[in-house]
Coordinates of C-alpha atoms and ligand atoms in Angstrom, one line a residue:
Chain A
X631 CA 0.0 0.0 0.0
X632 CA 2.9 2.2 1.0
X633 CA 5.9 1.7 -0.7
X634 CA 9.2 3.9 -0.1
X635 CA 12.8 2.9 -1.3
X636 CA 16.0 5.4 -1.3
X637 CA 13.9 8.1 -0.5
X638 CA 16.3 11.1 0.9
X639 CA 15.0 14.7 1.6
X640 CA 17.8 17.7 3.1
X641 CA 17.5 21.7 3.7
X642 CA 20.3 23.0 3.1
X643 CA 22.7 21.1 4.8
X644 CA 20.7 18.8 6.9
X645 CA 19.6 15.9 5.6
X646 CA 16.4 15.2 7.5
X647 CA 15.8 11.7 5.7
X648 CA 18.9 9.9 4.5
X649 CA 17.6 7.3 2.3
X650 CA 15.1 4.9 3.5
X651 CA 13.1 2.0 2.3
X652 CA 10.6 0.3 3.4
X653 CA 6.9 -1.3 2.9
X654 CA 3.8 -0.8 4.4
X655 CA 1.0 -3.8 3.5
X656 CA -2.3 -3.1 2.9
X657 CA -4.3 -3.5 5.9
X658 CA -1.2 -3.4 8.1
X659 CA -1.3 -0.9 11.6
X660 CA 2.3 0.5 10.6
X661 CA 4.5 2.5 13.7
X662 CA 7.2 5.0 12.7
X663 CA 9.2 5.3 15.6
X664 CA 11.9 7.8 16.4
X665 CA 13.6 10.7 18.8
X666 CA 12.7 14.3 17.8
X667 CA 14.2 15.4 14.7
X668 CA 14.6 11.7 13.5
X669 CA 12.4 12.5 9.8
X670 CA 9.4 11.0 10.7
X671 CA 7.5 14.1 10.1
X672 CA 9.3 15.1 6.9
X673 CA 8.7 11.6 5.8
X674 CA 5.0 11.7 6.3
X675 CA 5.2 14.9 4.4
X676 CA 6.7 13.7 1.3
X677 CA 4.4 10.6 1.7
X678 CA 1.7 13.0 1.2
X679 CA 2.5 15.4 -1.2
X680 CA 3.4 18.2 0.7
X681 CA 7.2 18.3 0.2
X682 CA 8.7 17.0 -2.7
X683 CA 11.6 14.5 -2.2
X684 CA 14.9 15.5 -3.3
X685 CA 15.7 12.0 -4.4
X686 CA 13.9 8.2 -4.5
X687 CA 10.9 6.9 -5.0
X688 CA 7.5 6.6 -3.4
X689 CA 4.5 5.2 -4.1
X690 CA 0.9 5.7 -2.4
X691 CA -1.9 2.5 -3.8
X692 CA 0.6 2.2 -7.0
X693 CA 0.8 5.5 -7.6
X694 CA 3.4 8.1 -7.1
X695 CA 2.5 11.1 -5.5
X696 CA 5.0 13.9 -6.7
X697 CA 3.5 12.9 -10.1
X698 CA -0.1 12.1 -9.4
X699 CA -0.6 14.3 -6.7
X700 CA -4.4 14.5 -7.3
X701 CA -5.4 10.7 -7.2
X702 CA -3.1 10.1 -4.3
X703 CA -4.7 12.8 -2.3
X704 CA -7.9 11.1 -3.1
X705 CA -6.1 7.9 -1.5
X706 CA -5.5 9.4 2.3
X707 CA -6.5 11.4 5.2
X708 CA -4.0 12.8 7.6
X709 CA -3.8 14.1 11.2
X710 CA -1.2 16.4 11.3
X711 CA 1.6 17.3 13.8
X712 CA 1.1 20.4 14.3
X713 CA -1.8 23.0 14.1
X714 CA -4.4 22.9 11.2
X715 CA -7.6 24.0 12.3
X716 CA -8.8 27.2 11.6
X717 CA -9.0 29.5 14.9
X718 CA -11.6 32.0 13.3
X719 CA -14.4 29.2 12.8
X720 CA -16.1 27.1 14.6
X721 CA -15.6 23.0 15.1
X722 CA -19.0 22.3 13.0
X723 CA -17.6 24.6 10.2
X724 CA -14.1 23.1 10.1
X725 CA -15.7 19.7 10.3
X726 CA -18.0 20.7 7.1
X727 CA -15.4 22.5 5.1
X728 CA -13.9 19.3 5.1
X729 CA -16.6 17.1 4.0
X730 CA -17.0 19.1 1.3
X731 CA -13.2 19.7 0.1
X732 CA -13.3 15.7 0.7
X733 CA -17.0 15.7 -1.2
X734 CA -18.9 13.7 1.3
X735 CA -22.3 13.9 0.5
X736 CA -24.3 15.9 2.4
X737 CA -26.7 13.5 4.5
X738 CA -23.3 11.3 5.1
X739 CA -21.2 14.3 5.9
X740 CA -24.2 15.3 9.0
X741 CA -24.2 12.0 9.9
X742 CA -19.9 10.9 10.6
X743 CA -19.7 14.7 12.1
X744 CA -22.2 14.0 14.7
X745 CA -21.0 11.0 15.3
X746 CA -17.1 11.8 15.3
X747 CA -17.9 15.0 17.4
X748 CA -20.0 13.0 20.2
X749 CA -17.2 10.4 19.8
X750 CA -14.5 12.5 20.7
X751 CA -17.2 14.7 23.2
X752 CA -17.2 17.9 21.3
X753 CA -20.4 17.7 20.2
X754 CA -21.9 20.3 22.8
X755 CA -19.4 22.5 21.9
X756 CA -19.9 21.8 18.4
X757 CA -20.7 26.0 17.5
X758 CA -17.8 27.6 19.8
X759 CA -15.0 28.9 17.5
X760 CA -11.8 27.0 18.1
X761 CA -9.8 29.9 19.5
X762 CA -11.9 29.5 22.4
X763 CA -11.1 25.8 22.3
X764 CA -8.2 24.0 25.3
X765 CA -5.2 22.6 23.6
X766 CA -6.8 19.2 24.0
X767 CA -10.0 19.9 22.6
X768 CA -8.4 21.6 19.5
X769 CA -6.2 18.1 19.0
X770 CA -9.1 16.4 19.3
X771 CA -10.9 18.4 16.6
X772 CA -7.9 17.6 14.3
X773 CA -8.6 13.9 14.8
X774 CA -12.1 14.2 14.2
X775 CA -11.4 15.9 11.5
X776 CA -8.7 13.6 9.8
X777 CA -11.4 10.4 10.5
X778 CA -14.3 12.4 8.8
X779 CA -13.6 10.9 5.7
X780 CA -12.7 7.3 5.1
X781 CA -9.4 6.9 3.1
X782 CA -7.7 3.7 2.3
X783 CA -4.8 4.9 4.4
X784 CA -4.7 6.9 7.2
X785 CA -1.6 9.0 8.2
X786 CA -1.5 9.9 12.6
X787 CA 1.5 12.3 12.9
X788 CA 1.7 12.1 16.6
X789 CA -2.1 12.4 17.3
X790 CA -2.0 11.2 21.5
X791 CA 0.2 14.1 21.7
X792 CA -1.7 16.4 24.7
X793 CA -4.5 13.8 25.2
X794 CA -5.4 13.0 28.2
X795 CA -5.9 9.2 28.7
X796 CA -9.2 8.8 28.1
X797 CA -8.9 9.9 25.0
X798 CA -6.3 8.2 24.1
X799 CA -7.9 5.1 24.6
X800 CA -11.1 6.5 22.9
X801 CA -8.8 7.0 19.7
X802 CA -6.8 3.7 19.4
X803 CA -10.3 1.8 20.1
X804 CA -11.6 3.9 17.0
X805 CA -8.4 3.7 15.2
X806 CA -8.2 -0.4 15.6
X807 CA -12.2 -0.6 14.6
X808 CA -11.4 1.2 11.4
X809 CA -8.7 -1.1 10.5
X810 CA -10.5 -4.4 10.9
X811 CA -13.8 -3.1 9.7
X812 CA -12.9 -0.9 6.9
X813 CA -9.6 -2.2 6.1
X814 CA -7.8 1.1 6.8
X815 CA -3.9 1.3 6.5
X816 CA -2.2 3.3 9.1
X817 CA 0.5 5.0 9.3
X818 CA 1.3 6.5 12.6
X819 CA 4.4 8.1 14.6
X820 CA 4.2 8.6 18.5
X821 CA 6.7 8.9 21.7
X822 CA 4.2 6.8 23.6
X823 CA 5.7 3.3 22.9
X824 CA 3.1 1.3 24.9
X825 CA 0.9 2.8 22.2
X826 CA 3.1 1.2 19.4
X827 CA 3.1 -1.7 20.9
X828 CA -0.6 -2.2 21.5
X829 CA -1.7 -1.2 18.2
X830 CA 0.9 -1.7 15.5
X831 CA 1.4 -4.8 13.9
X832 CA 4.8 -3.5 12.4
X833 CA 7.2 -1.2 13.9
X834 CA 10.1 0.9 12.5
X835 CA 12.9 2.5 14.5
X836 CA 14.2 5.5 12.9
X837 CA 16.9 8.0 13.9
X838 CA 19.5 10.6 12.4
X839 CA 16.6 10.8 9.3
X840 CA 17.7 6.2 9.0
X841 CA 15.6 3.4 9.4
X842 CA 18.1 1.1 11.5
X843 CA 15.2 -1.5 12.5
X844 CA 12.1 -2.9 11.4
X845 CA 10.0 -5.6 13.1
X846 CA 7.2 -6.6 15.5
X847 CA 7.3 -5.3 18.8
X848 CA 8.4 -8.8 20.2
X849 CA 11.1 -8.9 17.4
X850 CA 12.7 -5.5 18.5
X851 CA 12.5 -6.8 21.8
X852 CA 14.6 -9.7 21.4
X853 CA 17.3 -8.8 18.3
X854 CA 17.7 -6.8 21.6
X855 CA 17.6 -8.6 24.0
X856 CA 15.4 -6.5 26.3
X857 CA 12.2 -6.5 28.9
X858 CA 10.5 -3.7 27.1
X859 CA 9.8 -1.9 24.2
X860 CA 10.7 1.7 25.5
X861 CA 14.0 -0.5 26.6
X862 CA 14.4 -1.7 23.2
X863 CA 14.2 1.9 21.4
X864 CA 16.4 2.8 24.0
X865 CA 19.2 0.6 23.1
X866 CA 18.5 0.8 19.3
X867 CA 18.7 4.8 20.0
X868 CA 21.1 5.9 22.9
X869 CA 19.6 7.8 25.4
X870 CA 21.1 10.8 24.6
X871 CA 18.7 13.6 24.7
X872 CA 18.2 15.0 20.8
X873 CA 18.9 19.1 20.4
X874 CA 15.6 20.5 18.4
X875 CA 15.9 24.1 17.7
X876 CA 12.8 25.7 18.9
X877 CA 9.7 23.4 18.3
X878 CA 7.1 24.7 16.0
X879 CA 4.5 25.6 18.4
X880 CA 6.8 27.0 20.4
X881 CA 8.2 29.6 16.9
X882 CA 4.5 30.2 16.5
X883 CA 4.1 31.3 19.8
X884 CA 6.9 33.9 19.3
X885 CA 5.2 34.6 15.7
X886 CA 1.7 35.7 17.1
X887 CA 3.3 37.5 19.6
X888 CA 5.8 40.0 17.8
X889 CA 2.4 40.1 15.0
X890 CA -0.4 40.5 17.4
X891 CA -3.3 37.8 17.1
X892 CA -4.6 38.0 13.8
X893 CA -3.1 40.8 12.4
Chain B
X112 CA -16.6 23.8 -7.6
X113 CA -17.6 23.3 -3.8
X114 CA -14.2 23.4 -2.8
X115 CA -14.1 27.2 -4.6
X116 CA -17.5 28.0 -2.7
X117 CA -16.2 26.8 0.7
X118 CA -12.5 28.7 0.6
X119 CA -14.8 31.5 -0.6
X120 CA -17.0 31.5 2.0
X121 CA -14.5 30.5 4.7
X122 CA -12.7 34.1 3.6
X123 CA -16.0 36.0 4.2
X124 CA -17.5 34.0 7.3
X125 CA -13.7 35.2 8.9
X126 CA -14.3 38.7 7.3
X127 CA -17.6 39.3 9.3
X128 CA -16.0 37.9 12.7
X129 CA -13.2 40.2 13.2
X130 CA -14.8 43.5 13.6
X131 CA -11.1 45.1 14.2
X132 CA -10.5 44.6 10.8
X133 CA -13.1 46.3 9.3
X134 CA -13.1 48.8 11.0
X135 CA -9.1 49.0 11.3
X136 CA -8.8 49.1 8.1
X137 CA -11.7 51.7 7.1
X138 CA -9.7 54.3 9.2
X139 CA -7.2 54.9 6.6
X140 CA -9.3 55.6 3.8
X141 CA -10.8 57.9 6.3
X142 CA -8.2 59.8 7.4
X143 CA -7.3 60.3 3.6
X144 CA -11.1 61.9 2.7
X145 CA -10.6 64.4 5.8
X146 CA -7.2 65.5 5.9
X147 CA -6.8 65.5 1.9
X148 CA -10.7 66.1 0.6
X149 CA -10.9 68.9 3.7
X150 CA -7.1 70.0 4.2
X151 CA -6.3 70.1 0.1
X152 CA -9.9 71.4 -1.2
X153 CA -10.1 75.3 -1.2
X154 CA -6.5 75.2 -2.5
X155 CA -7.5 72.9 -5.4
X156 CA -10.5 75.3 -6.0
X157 CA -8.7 78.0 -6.1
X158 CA -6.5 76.4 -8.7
X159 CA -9.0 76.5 -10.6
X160 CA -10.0 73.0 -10.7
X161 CA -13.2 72.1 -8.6
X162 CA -14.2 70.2 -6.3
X163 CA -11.0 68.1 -4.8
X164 CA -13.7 65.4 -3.1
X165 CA -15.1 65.0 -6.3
X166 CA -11.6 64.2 -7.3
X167 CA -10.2 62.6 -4.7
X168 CA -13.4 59.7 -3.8
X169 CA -12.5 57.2 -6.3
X170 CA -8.7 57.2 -5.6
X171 CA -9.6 56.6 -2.1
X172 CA -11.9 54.1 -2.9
X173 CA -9.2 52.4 -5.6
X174 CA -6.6 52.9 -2.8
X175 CA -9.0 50.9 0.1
X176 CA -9.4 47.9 -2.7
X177 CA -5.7 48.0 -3.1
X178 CA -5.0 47.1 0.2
X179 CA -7.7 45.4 1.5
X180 CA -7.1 43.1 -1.6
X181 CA -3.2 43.0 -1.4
X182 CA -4.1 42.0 2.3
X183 CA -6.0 39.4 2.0
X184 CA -4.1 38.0 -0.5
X185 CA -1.0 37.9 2.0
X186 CA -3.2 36.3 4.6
X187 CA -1.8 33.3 3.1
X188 CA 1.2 33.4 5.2
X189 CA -1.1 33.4 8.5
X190 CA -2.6 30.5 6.9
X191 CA 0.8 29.2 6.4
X192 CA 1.9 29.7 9.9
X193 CA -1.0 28.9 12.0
X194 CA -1.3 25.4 9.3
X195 CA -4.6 25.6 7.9
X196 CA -3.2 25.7 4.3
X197 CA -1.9 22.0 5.1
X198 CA -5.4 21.3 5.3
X199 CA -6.4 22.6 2.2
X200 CA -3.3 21.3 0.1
X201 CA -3.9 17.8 0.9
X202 CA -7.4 18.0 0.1
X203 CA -8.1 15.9 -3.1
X204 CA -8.9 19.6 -4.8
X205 CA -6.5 21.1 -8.0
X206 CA -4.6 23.6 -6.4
X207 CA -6.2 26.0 -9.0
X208 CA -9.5 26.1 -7.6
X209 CA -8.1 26.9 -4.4
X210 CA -6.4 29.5 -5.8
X211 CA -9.7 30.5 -7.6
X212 CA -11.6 30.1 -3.9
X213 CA -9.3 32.3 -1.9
X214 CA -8.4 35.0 -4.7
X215 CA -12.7 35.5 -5.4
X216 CA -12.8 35.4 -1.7
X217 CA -10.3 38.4 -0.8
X218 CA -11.6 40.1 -3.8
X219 CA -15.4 40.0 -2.1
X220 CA -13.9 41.3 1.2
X221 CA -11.7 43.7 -0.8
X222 CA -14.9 44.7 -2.8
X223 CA -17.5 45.3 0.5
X224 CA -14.7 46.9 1.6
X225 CA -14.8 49.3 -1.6
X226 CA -18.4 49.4 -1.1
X227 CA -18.4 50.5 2.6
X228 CA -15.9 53.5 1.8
X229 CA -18.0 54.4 -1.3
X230 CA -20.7 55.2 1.5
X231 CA -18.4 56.7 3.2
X232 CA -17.6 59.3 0.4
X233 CA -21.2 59.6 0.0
X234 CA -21.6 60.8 3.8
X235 CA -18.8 63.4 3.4
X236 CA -20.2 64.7 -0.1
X237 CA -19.3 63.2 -2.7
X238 CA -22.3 63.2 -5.6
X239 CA -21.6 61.1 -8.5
X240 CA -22.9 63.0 -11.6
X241 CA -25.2 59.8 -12.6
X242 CA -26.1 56.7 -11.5
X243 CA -26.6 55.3 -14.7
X244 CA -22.6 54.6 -15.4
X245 CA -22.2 53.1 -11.6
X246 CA -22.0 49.6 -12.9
X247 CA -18.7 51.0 -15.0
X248 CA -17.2 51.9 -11.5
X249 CA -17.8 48.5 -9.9
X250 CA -16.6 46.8 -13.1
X251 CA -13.2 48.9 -12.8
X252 CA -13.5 47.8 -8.7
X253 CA -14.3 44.2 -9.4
X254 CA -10.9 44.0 -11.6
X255 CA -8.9 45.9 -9.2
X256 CA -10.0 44.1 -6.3
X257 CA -9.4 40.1 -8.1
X258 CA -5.7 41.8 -9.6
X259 CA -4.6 42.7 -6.3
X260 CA -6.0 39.8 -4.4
X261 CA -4.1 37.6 -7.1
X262 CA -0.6 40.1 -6.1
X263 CA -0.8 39.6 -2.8
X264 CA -1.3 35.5 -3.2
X265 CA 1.8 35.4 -5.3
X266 CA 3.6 37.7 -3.1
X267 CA 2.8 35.9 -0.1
X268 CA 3.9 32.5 -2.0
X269 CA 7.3 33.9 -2.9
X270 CA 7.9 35.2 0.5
X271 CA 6.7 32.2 2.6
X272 CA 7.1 34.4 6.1
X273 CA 6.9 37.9 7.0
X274 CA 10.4 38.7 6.8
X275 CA 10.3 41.0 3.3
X276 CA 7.1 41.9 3.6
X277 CA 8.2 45.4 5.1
X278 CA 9.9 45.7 1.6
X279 CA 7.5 44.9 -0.4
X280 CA 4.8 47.1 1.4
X281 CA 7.6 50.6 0.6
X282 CA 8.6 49.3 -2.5
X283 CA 5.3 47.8 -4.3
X284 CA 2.5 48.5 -2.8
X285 CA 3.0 51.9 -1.5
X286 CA 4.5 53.2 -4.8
X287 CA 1.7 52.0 -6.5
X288 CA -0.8 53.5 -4.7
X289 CA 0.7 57.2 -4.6
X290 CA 1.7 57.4 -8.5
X291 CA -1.2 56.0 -9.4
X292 CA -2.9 59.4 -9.8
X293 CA -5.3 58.7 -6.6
X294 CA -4.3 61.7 -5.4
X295 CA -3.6 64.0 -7.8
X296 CA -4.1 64.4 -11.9
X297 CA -2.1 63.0 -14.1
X298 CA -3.1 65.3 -17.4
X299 CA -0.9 68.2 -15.5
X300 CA 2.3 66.1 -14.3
X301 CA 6.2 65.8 -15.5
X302 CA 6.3 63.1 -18.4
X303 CA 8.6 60.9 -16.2
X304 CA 5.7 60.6 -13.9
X305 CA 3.0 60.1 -16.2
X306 CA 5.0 57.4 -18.0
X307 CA 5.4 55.8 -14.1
X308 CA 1.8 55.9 -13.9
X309 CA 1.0 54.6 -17.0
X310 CA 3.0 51.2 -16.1
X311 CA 0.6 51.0 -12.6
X312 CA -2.6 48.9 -13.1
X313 CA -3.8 50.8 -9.8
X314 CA -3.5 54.0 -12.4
X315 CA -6.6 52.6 -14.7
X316 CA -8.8 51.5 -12.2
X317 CA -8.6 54.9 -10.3
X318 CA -9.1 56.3 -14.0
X319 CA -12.1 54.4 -14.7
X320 CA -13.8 55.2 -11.9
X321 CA -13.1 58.7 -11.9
X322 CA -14.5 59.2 -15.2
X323 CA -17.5 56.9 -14.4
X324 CA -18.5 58.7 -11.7
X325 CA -17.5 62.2 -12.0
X326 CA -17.8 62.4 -15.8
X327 CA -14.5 63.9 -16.5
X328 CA -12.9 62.3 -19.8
X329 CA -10.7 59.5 -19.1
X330 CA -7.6 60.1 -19.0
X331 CA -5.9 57.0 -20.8
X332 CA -9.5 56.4 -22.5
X333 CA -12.3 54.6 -21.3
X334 CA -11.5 50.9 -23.6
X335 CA -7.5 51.7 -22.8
X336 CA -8.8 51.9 -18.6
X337 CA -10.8 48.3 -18.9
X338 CA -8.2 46.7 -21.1
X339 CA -5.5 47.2 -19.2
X340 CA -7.0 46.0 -16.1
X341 CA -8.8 43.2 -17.4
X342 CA -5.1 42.0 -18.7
X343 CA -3.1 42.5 -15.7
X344 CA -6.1 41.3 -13.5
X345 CA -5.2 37.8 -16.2
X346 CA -2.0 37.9 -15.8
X347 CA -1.9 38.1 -11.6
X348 CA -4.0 35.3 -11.2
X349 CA -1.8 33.5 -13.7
X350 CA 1.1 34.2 -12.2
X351 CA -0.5 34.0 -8.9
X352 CA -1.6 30.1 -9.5
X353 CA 1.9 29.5 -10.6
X354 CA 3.7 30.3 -7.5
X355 CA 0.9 28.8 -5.4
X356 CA 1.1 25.6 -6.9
X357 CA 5.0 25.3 -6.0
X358 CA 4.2 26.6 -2.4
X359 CA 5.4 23.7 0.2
X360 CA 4.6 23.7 3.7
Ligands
ATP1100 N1 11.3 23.1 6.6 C1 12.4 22.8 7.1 N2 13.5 23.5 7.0 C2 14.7 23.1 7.5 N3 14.9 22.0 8.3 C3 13.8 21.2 8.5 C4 12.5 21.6 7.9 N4 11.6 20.6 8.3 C5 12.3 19.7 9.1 N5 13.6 20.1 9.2 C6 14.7 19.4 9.9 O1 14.6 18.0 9.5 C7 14.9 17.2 10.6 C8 13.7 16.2 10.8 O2 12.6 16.9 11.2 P1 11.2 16.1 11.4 O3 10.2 17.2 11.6 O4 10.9 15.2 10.3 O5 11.4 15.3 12.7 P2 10.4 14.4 13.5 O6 11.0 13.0 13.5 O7 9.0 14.5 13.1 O8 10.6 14.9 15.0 P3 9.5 15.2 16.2 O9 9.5 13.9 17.0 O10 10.2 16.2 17.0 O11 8.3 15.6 15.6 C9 15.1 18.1 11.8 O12 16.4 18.3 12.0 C10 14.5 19.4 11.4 O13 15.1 20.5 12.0
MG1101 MG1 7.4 15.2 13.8

């Protein structure tokens, strides 16, 4: 479903992803595991034709998405990273918009929203405009926004990240349902490796913008050697804490302050 | 086509929320009609040439679509930074009806933004001569408001952050607006100038109106006034798609 061989991206002079390969099967609950500043998001990126790769191949469902951008787009849904919602409107409108950039009929589109907002319990909050919105409730929004839809893969950059438990579970249940009922792929990336472990059926370990192991949970955790997964990314990874300069939210923050909100 | 009516109507529903705006950027064109209209008038009268309202209104009103248009054009970059445009570029939508959804609407806030400051001219005296050619004037808006939306998109794609934009505000947009002939006429100025003038899209539209509403003669000619701006209005949304379809996030 996903397939990526010597694909390398830089800036300048860092190379955030220093040619990888790998394979994601259709139907397959795929982890992307890595400290910060490994490539996972840049990966994801050129996965989904944000950033064009600066060499190598990939392919989306057979098809190639710095090429056929269009028909690949048609292919996924993403949660992003960072930030996407727009502040000004509220979380029905955001939910719409996308049903109709995504062209989900109109009964249908009524229908998931309800449902995804109750799911994720924004529902009475449904006509608040999201700058009025906790940091959890906006991640939240992104997720039931990314599920609106249903692609045939499904990209989760980081999507726990903030949750509170509860709704982490709340996710993972829905994300797991979707995969056995629906035959979603997934492609997700999180720090949380008990996550990994309970969901993926692959993992991939990747740092310095390499992939330097692929497997199962239990695999990693005996080429290892070790108790745990969290032990066995450890090992594979060093503990040594990774140097990130600024993260985005954080050179946003800066942003709307020397701009004022909004202009 | 409902991607184009939802970017549109995204643009306006954030339009009508943020009153500051509106009203932020309504003082300007304000400030212009007293000081100049008030503060220049009995000098232009005793020139010999009128009324200076009468004059002035439709570069003011040129000058409000200029930058409310330019504007909303750059607000690309907030999109940029606070990541809604990821959501839209990954939507299964050609990136040139996305272009054509945000460019119509910031032209529609640039326009009720004209419209607003055409009442405002109103209130402080301004009388077009007849009614009858008003649809000329809106035409001459319309254009200037899609051009400029269609500048500010492409600006805002070559610039990617708000470093530069500084530049471009003293360099383009500024120049543009005061040698356009908003402000003064251009029949009695130096050749150099009118020759500048003549190169500024802003120049026709201001021209058009003028002669729509006021009924003076056009200065570069009524056909001259709508060809040019129908052309450049072209050739910015053009140019305009073509940078935003190479604009990574
Ligand atoms: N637009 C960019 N310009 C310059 N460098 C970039 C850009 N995007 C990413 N990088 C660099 O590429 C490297 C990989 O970044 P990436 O965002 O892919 O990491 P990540 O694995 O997603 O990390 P995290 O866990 O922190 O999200 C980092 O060193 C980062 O600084
Ligand atoms: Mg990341």
């Amino acid at each position: 479903m996903i397939s990526v061989r010597n694909l390398v991206r830089t800036f300048g002079e860092i190379v955030a992803v220093g040619d990888i390969s790998f394979e994601v099967a259709e139907g397959e609950i795929f982890a992307f595991l890595g400290p910060n500043g490994a490539g996972k998001t840049t990966t994801i990126k050129m996965l989904t034709t944000l950033l064009r790769p600066t060499s190598g191949t990939v392919e989306i469902d057979g098809l190639d998405p710095t090429v056929r951008q269009h028909e690949a787009r048609q292919r996924f849904g993403i949660v992003f990273q960072d930030p996407s919602v727009d502040d000004e409107l509220t979380a029905y409108e955001n939910m719409d918009f996308h049903g109709i950039l995504y062209k989900l009929p109109r009964k249908l589109r009524v229908e998931r929203i309800e449902r995804l907002l109750r799911l994720f319990e924004l529902w009475e909050r449904r006509n608040d405009t999201v700058k009025h919105f906790s940091g959890g409730m906006r991640r939240r929004l992104e997720i039931a926004r990314g599920l609106l839809h249903t692609p045939k893969i499904l990209f989760l950059d980081e999507p726990t990240l903030g949750l509170d438990p509860q709704t982490r579970n709340q996710l993972w249940n829905h994300v797991r349902t979707l995969n056995q009922e629906e035959r979603i792929t997934v492609f997700l990336t999180t720090h949380y490796m008990e996550e990994a472990e309970r969901v993926a059926h692959r993992i991939a370990i990747i740092d310095h913008g390499n992939i330097i192991a692929v497997g199962t949970a239990k695999e990693l955790k005996e080429r290892t050697g070790t108790e745990t997964l969290e032990d066995a990314f450890l090992s594979l990874t060093g503990s040594r804490i990774r140097e990130e300069a600024g993260s985005s939210l954080q050179q946003m923050r800066t942003m709307s302050r020397m701009w004022g909100r909004k202009r | 086509m409902n991607a184009v009516y939802v970017l549109w109507l995204r643009q306006l529903k954030r339009y009508f929320r943020s009153r500051s705006r509106m009203v932020g950027s309504l003082g300007q064109p304000l400030l212009f009609l007293v000081a100049l209209g008030f503060g220049f008038g009995p000098i232009y009268q005793r020139a010999g040439q009128g009324n200076y309202l009468q004059f002035l209104a439709p570069g003011v009103i040129g000058m409000t679509i200029l930058f409310s248009a330019v504007f909303s054009g750059i607000e690309l970059i907030w999109d940029r930074h606070f990541g809604f445009l990821k959501e839209t570029l990954v939507a299964p939508v050609p990136r040139i009806m996305i272009m054509i959804g945000r460019t119509l609407g910031g032209a529609s806030v640039a326009m009720i933004q004209g419209l607003i400051v055409v009442g405002i001219c109103l209130v402080a005296g301004f009388r077009p001569v007849s009614y009858a050619t008003l649809p000329h004037a809106l035409l001459c808006m319309a254009l200037l408001a899609v051009m400029f939306t269609a500048l500010g998109t492409a600006i805002a794609s070559i610039l990617g952050d708000f470093q530069g934009f500084q530049l471009v505000m003293n360099f383009l947009v500024m120049p543009m607006f005061f040698l356009s002939g908003a402000l003064f006429p251009l029949n009695s100025v130096p050749r150099a100038l009118r020759i500048v003038a003549s190169l500024d899209p802003l120049a026709y539209g201001v021209d058009g109106m003028r002669a729509a509403l006021t009924g003076v003669p056009a200065h570069f000619g009524w056909a001259a006034d709508i060809g040019v701006l129908s052309a450049a209005a072209v050739f910015l949304v053009v140019l305009g798609s073509y940078l935003f379809s190479r604009v990574e996030v």
